[in-house]
Amino acid sequence: MVKLTQRLGGLVLRFAAFCAALGAVIAMITSRERSSFFVISLVAKYSDLAAFKYFVIANAIVTVYSFLVLFLPKESLLWKFVVVLDLMVTMLLTSSLSAAVAVAQVGKRGNANAGWLPICGQVPRFCDQITGALIAGLVALVLYVFLLIFSIHHVVDPFLLRKS
Amino acid sequence: MAREKIVVAGGSTKSWKLLLGLRIFAFMATLAAAIVMSLNKETKTLVVATIGTLPIKATLTAKFQDTPAFVFFVIANVMVSFHNLLMIVLQIFSRKLEYKGVRLLSIAILDMLNATLVSAAANAAVFVAELGKNGNKHAKWNKVCDRFATYCDHGAGALIAAFAGVLLMLLVSSVSISRLLINSKHLSTTTTVV
């Protein structure tokens, strides 16, 4: 009975991580805003900044990977490989999230020493949607940290942890 | 038995030596990255405007504290090098200690967390540095690197060291996880025989 709840918990976590990563990708792709002042109109889209493109690509990879691992049968030998892949995916998620947050922070506050003006004042809806995508990415990351511990527990024999 | 017995002899097995070597390199790489980035500073006197024939000069300083991503980079690299130092000391001075279940698991989990931390820091810094090097014409952000070339070069060196540290930390955490797996396999075979 304990094993069934463990397996179910792992599945629920992975499905939730899949949804969060998918939400992050969709929120960032559909963020596009046109702002016009005087006669110039600028379009702010996510592909202007390299860090956001990397965020979309990384979360898309995580979405596909979670979807594939959802269907892995319990007794398969591939679970050992899944541990290493989970670690690499977690590193990918943290790196993409932290890069996107660093660049978004520059966009929101600007950098007075470099003479970079913040852009969020002109395109507020774009900024809000990017913030939402980053929060979804953070949720996916936290779920994947739990999933990493879960996969290790799945591969390492359960009674190892009980005898200390 | 052909398999390594991590439980019985804590030290001088093959994976112990490999782990120690990798940790020493990772410690050196992350420490170098933290030191080079924290000493990164360049002051330049530039002409910002000319009124008539009189050029107005301003002294501008480029330092790493201006960019929060670089501050995070320095802090994270210091934390990871401290973790590696702690683990090296632990490994050298506890050779006779038995590595039972929870100890190996906690070392593996700490290694994984630090690997993700250093990868996050290196990536954030590299994307912000790319913004500084190439600018962004959509957001009208100018390049910084054409005026502060030494600052950019030192930053690039620190980033390269940090990425070497990322790779080494990934290897370190893989070896820690595999030690955990070997240990569990060893324990499970002994108990099923009994």
Coordinates of C-alpha atoms in Angstrom, one line a residue:
Chain A
M1 CA 0.0 0.0 0.0
V2 CA 2.9 2.3 0.8
K3 CA 4.4 1.6 -2.6
L4 CA 1.2 2.5 -4.3
T5 CA 1.0 5.9 -2.7
Q6 CA 4.7 6.5 -3.4
R7 CA 4.2 5.7 -7.1
L8 CA 1.0 7.8 -7.2
G9 CA 2.8 10.7 -5.5
G10 CA 5.6 10.5 -8.0
L11 CA 3.2 10.5 -10.9
V12 CA 1.2 13.4 -9.5
L13 CA 4.4 15.5 -8.9
R14 CA 5.6 14.8 -12.4
F15 CA 2.3 15.7 -14.0
A16 CA 2.2 18.9 -12.0
A17 CA 5.8 19.8 -13.1
F18 CA 4.7 19.0 -16.7
C19 CA 1.8 21.5 -16.4
A20 CA 3.9 24.2 -14.8
A21 CA 6.6 24.0 -17.4
L22 CA 4.0 24.0 -20.2
G23 CA 2.4 27.0 -18.6
A24 CA 5.7 28.8 -18.5
V25 CA 6.3 28.2 -22.1
I26 CA 2.9 29.3 -23.2
A27 CA 2.8 32.4 -21.0
M28 CA 6.2 33.5 -22.4
I29 CA 5.4 32.8 -26.1
T30 CA 2.1 34.7 -26.0
S31 CA 3.6 37.8 -24.4
R32 CA 3.7 40.5 -27.0
E33 CA 2.8 44.1 -26.7
R34 CA 2.8 47.0 -28.9
S35 CA 3.5 50.4 -27.4
S36 CA 3.3 53.6 -29.4
F37 CA 4.6 57.0 -28.4
F38 CA 4.5 59.8 -30.9
V39 CA 4.7 58.2 -34.3
I40 CA 7.0 55.4 -33.3
S41 CA 5.5 52.1 -32.3
L42 CA 7.6 49.4 -30.8
V43 CA 6.7 45.8 -30.4
A44 CA 8.1 44.1 -27.3
K45 CA 8.2 40.4 -27.8
Y46 CA 10.0 37.6 -25.9
S47 CA 12.5 36.8 -28.7
D48 CA 14.2 40.2 -28.4
L49 CA 16.1 38.9 -25.4
A50 CA 18.3 35.9 -25.7
A51 CA 17.7 34.8 -22.1
F52 CA 13.9 34.6 -22.7
K53 CA 14.5 32.4 -25.8
Y54 CA 16.7 30.1 -23.7
F55 CA 14.0 30.0 -21.0
V56 CA 11.4 29.0 -23.6
I57 CA 13.6 26.3 -25.1
A58 CA 14.7 24.9 -21.7
N59 CA 11.1 24.7 -20.4
A60 CA 9.9 23.1 -23.7
I61 CA 12.6 20.4 -23.3
V62 CA 11.4 19.9 -19.7
T63 CA 7.8 19.6 -20.8
V64 CA 8.6 16.9 -23.4
Y65 CA 10.8 15.0 -21.0
S66 CA 8.2 15.0 -18.2
F67 CA 5.6 13.8 -20.6
L68 CA 7.8 10.9 -21.7
V69 CA 8.8 9.9 -18.2
L70 CA 5.1 9.9 -17.1
F71 CA 4.7 6.7 -19.1
L72 CA 7.7 4.8 -17.8
P73 CA 6.7 1.5 -16.3
K74 CA 7.5 1.0 -12.6
E75 CA 9.9 -2.0 -13.0
S76 CA 11.8 -0.7 -15.9
L77 CA 15.6 -0.6 -15.7
L78 CA 15.6 2.9 -17.1
W79 CA 14.8 4.5 -13.7
K80 CA 18.6 4.6 -12.9
F81 CA 19.0 6.7 -16.1
V82 CA 16.1 8.8 -15.0
V83 CA 17.9 9.9 -11.9
V84 CA 20.8 11.3 -13.8
L85 CA 18.4 12.9 -16.4
D86 CA 16.4 14.4 -13.6
L87 CA 19.5 16.0 -12.2
M88 CA 20.5 17.4 -15.6
V89 CA 16.9 18.7 -16.1
T90 CA 16.9 20.4 -12.7
M91 CA 20.2 22.1 -13.6
L92 CA 18.7 23.2 -16.9
L93 CA 15.7 24.6 -15.2
T94 CA 17.6 26.6 -12.6
S95 CA 20.0 28.0 -15.1
S96 CA 17.2 29.1 -17.5
L97 CA 15.1 30.5 -14.7
S98 CA 18.0 32.4 -13.1
A99 CA 19.1 33.8 -16.5
A100 CA 15.6 35.0 -17.3
V101 CA 15.1 36.5 -13.9
A102 CA 18.5 38.4 -14.1
V103 CA 17.6 39.9 -17.5
A104 CA 14.0 40.7 -16.4
Q105 CA 15.4 42.5 -13.4
V106 CA 17.5 44.6 -15.7
G107 CA 14.4 45.3 -17.8
K108 CA 12.4 46.3 -14.7
R109 CA 14.9 48.4 -12.8
G110 CA 17.4 49.4 -15.6
N111 CA 21.0 49.8 -14.8
A112 CA 21.9 53.4 -13.9
N113 CA 25.6 52.9 -14.2
A114 CA 25.4 51.5 -17.7
G115 CA 22.8 54.0 -18.9
W116 CA 20.2 51.4 -19.5
L117 CA 16.6 52.6 -19.0
P118 CA 13.9 50.3 -17.6
I119 CA 11.4 49.2 -20.3
C120 CA 8.6 48.1 -18.0
G121 CA 7.1 51.5 -17.8
Q122 CA 6.3 51.5 -21.5
V123 CA 5.1 47.9 -21.8
P124 CA 3.4 47.0 -18.5
R125 CA 1.3 44.1 -19.7
F126 CA 4.3 42.4 -21.3
C127 CA 6.2 42.7 -18.1
D128 CA 3.3 41.2 -16.1
Q129 CA 3.1 38.2 -18.4
I130 CA 6.8 37.6 -18.3
T131 CA 6.6 37.7 -14.5
G132 CA 3.8 35.1 -14.6
A133 CA 5.9 32.9 -16.9
L134 CA 8.9 33.1 -14.5
I135 CA 6.7 32.2 -11.5
A136 CA 5.5 29.1 -13.4
G137 CA 9.1 28.3 -14.1
L138 CA 9.9 28.6 -10.4
V139 CA 7.0 26.2 -9.5
A140 CA 8.3 23.7 -12.1
L141 CA 11.8 24.0 -10.6
V142 CA 10.6 23.4 -7.0
L143 CA 8.6 20.4 -8.1
Y144 CA 11.6 19.0 -10.0
V145 CA 13.8 19.3 -6.9
F146 CA 11.3 17.1 -5.0
L147 CA 11.1 14.7 -8.0
L148 CA 14.9 14.3 -7.9
I149 CA 14.7 13.1 -4.4
F150 CA 11.8 10.9 -5.3
S151 CA 13.6 9.3 -8.2
I152 CA 16.6 8.5 -6.0
H153 CA 14.3 7.0 -3.5
H154 CA 12.7 4.9 -6.3
V155 CA 16.1 3.5 -7.4
V156 CA 17.8 3.1 -4.1
D157 CA 16.2 0.3 -2.1
P158 CA 13.6 1.7 0.4
F159 CA 14.9 -0.1 3.4
L160 CA 18.2 1.6 3.1
L161 CA 16.8 4.8 4.4
R162 CA 15.1 3.1 7.3
K163 CA 18.2 1.6 8.8
S164 CA 20.5 4.4 9.8
Chain B
M1 CA 33.8 -9.4 -4.1
A2 CA 34.4 -7.4 -7.2
R3 CA 32.2 -4.5 -6.1
E4 CA 33.7 -1.7 -3.9
K5 CA 32.7 -1.9 -0.3
I6 CA 32.0 1.6 0.7
V7 CA 30.4 0.6 3.9
V8 CA 33.3 -1.4 5.2
A9 CA 36.3 0.7 4.2
G10 CA 35.6 4.4 4.0
G11 CA 38.7 5.4 2.1
S12 CA 41.1 4.6 -0.6
T13 CA 38.8 3.0 -3.0
K14 CA 38.7 4.0 -6.6
S15 CA 35.6 6.2 -6.4
W16 CA 37.0 7.9 -3.3
K17 CA 40.1 9.0 -5.1
L18 CA 38.1 10.1 -8.1
L19 CA 35.7 12.1 -6.0
L20 CA 38.5 13.7 -4.1
G21 CA 40.3 14.7 -7.3
L22 CA 37.1 16.1 -8.8
R23 CA 36.3 18.0 -5.7
I24 CA 39.7 19.7 -5.5
F25 CA 39.4 20.8 -9.1
A26 CA 35.9 22.1 -8.6
F27 CA 37.0 24.0 -5.5
M28 CA 39.8 25.6 -7.3
A29 CA 37.6 26.5 -10.3
T30 CA 34.8 28.1 -8.3
L31 CA 37.2 29.9 -6.0
A32 CA 39.0 31.3 -9.0
A33 CA 35.8 32.5 -10.5
A34 CA 34.7 34.2 -7.3
I35 CA 38.0 35.9 -6.7
V36 CA 38.4 37.2 -10.3
M37 CA 34.9 38.5 -10.4
S38 CA 35.0 40.2 -7.0
L39 CA 38.2 42.0 -8.0
N40 CA 36.7 43.2 -11.3
K41 CA 36.8 46.9 -11.4
E42 CA 37.8 49.5 -14.0
T43 CA 37.8 53.2 -13.9
K44 CA 37.9 55.3 -17.0
T45 CA 37.7 59.0 -17.8
L46 CA 35.5 59.6 -20.7
V47 CA 34.4 62.6 -22.6
V48 CA 30.7 62.8 -22.3
A49 CA 29.9 66.1 -24.0
T50 CA 31.6 69.0 -25.6
I51 CA 30.4 72.6 -25.0
G52 CA 32.0 74.7 -27.7
T53 CA 35.6 73.6 -27.6
L54 CA 35.6 72.5 -24.0
P55 CA 35.3 68.8 -23.5
I56 CA 33.5 67.7 -20.4
K57 CA 35.1 64.7 -18.9
A58 CA 33.4 62.3 -16.4
T59 CA 35.1 59.5 -14.5
L60 CA 33.1 56.4 -14.8
T61 CA 33.7 53.2 -12.9
A62 CA 32.6 49.8 -13.9
K63 CA 32.4 47.5 -11.0
F64 CA 30.8 44.2 -10.4
Q65 CA 28.4 45.5 -7.7
D66 CA 26.5 47.4 -10.3
T67 CA 24.9 44.3 -11.6
P68 CA 22.9 42.1 -9.2
A69 CA 23.6 39.0 -11.4
F70 CA 27.3 39.4 -10.8
V71 CA 26.8 39.8 -7.1
F72 CA 24.8 36.6 -7.1
F73 CA 27.6 35.0 -9.1
V74 CA 30.2 35.9 -6.5
I75 CA 28.1 34.8 -3.6
A76 CA 27.1 31.5 -5.2
N77 CA 30.7 30.7 -6.2
V78 CA 31.9 31.4 -2.7
M79 CA 29.2 29.1 -1.2
V80 CA 30.0 26.3 -3.6
S81 CA 33.7 26.5 -3.0
F82 CA 33.1 26.5 0.7
H83 CA 30.9 23.4 0.3
N84 CA 33.7 21.7 -1.7
L85 CA 36.3 22.6 0.9
L86 CA 34.1 21.2 3.7
M87 CA 33.6 18.0 1.7
I88 CA 37.3 17.6 1.0
V89 CA 38.2 18.1 4.7
L90 CA 35.4 15.6 5.6
Q91 CA 36.7 13.1 3.1
I92 CA 40.3 13.3 4.1
F93 CA 39.8 13.2 7.9
S94 CA 37.1 10.5 8.1
R95 CA 38.7 7.7 6.2
K96 CA 38.0 5.1 8.9
L97 CA 34.4 6.2 9.2
E98 CA 31.6 4.0 7.9
Y99 CA 29.4 5.6 5.4
K100 CA 26.0 4.4 6.3
G101 CA 22.7 5.2 4.6
V102 CA 21.8 8.7 5.7
R103 CA 25.4 10.1 5.4
L104 CA 25.8 9.1 1.8
L105 CA 22.4 10.3 1.0
S106 CA 22.9 13.7 2.6
I107 CA 26.3 14.1 0.8
A108 CA 24.6 13.2 -2.5
I109 CA 21.7 15.7 -2.0
L110 CA 24.1 18.5 -0.9
D111 CA 26.2 17.9 -4.0
M112 CA 23.2 18.1 -6.3
L113 CA 21.9 21.3 -4.7
N114 CA 25.3 22.9 -5.0
A115 CA 25.6 21.8 -8.6
T116 CA 22.3 23.4 -9.5
L117 CA 23.3 26.6 -7.5
V118 CA 26.5 27.1 -9.4
S119 CA 24.9 26.4 -12.7
A120 CA 22.2 29.0 -12.0
A121 CA 24.8 31.6 -11.0
A122 CA 27.0 31.0 -14.0
N123 CA 24.1 31.2 -16.5
A124 CA 22.6 34.3 -15.0
A125 CA 26.0 36.1 -15.2
V126 CA 26.7 34.9 -18.7
F127 CA 23.3 36.2 -20.1
V128 CA 23.7 39.6 -18.4
A129 CA 27.3 39.8 -19.7
E130 CA 26.1 39.0 -23.2
L131 CA 23.7 42.0 -22.8
G132 CA 26.7 44.1 -21.8
K133 CA 28.8 42.9 -24.7
N134 CA 26.3 43.2 -27.5
G135 CA 23.7 45.6 -26.2
N136 CA 20.1 45.2 -27.2
K137 CA 18.7 47.5 -29.9
H138 CA 15.1 46.6 -29.2
A139 CA 15.4 48.0 -25.6
K140 CA 17.9 50.6 -26.6
W141 CA 20.6 49.4 -24.2
N142 CA 24.1 50.4 -25.3
K143 CA 27.1 48.2 -25.3
V144 CA 29.4 48.5 -22.3
C145 CA 32.4 46.4 -23.5
D146 CA 33.7 48.8 -26.2
R147 CA 34.6 51.3 -23.5
F148 CA 35.5 49.0 -20.6
A149 CA 37.5 46.3 -22.4
T150 CA 39.6 45.1 -19.4
Y151 CA 36.4 44.8 -17.2
C152 CA 34.8 42.6 -19.8
D153 CA 37.9 40.5 -20.3
H154 CA 38.3 39.8 -16.6
G155 CA 34.6 39.0 -16.4
A156 CA 34.9 36.6 -19.3
G157 CA 37.7 34.8 -17.5
A158 CA 35.7 34.5 -14.3
L159 CA 32.8 33.1 -16.4
I160 CA 35.0 30.5 -18.1
A161 CA 36.2 29.3 -14.6
A162 CA 32.7 29.2 -13.4
F163 CA 31.5 27.0 -16.3
A164 CA 34.4 24.7 -15.7
G165 CA 33.2 24.5 -12.1
V166 CA 29.7 23.7 -13.3
L167 CA 30.9 20.8 -15.3
L168 CA 33.0 19.5 -12.4
M169 CA 30.2 19.9 -10.0
L170 CA 28.0 17.9 -12.3
L171 CA 30.6 15.1 -12.4
V172 CA 31.0 15.3 -8.6
S173 CA 27.3 14.9 -8.0
S174 CA 27.1 12.0 -10.5
V175 CA 29.9 10.2 -8.6
S176 CA 28.1 10.8 -5.3
I177 CA 24.9 9.4 -6.6
S178 CA 26.6 6.4 -8.0
R179 CA 28.3 5.8 -4.7
L180 CA 24.9 5.8 -3.1
L181 CA 23.6 3.3 -5.7
I182 CA 26.6 1.0 -5.2
N183 CA 26.2 1.2 -1.4
S184 CA 22.5 0.3 -1.6
K185 CA 23.2 -2.6 -4.0
H186 CA 25.8 -3.9 -1.6
L187 CA 23.5 -3.7 1.4
S188 CA 20.6 -5.3 -0.4
T189 CA 22.6 -8.3 -1.6
T190 CA 24.0 -8.9 1.9
T191 CA 20.6 -8.8 3.6
T192 CA 18.9 -11.0 1.0
V193 CA 21.6 -13.6 1.4
V194 CA 21.0 -13.6 5.2

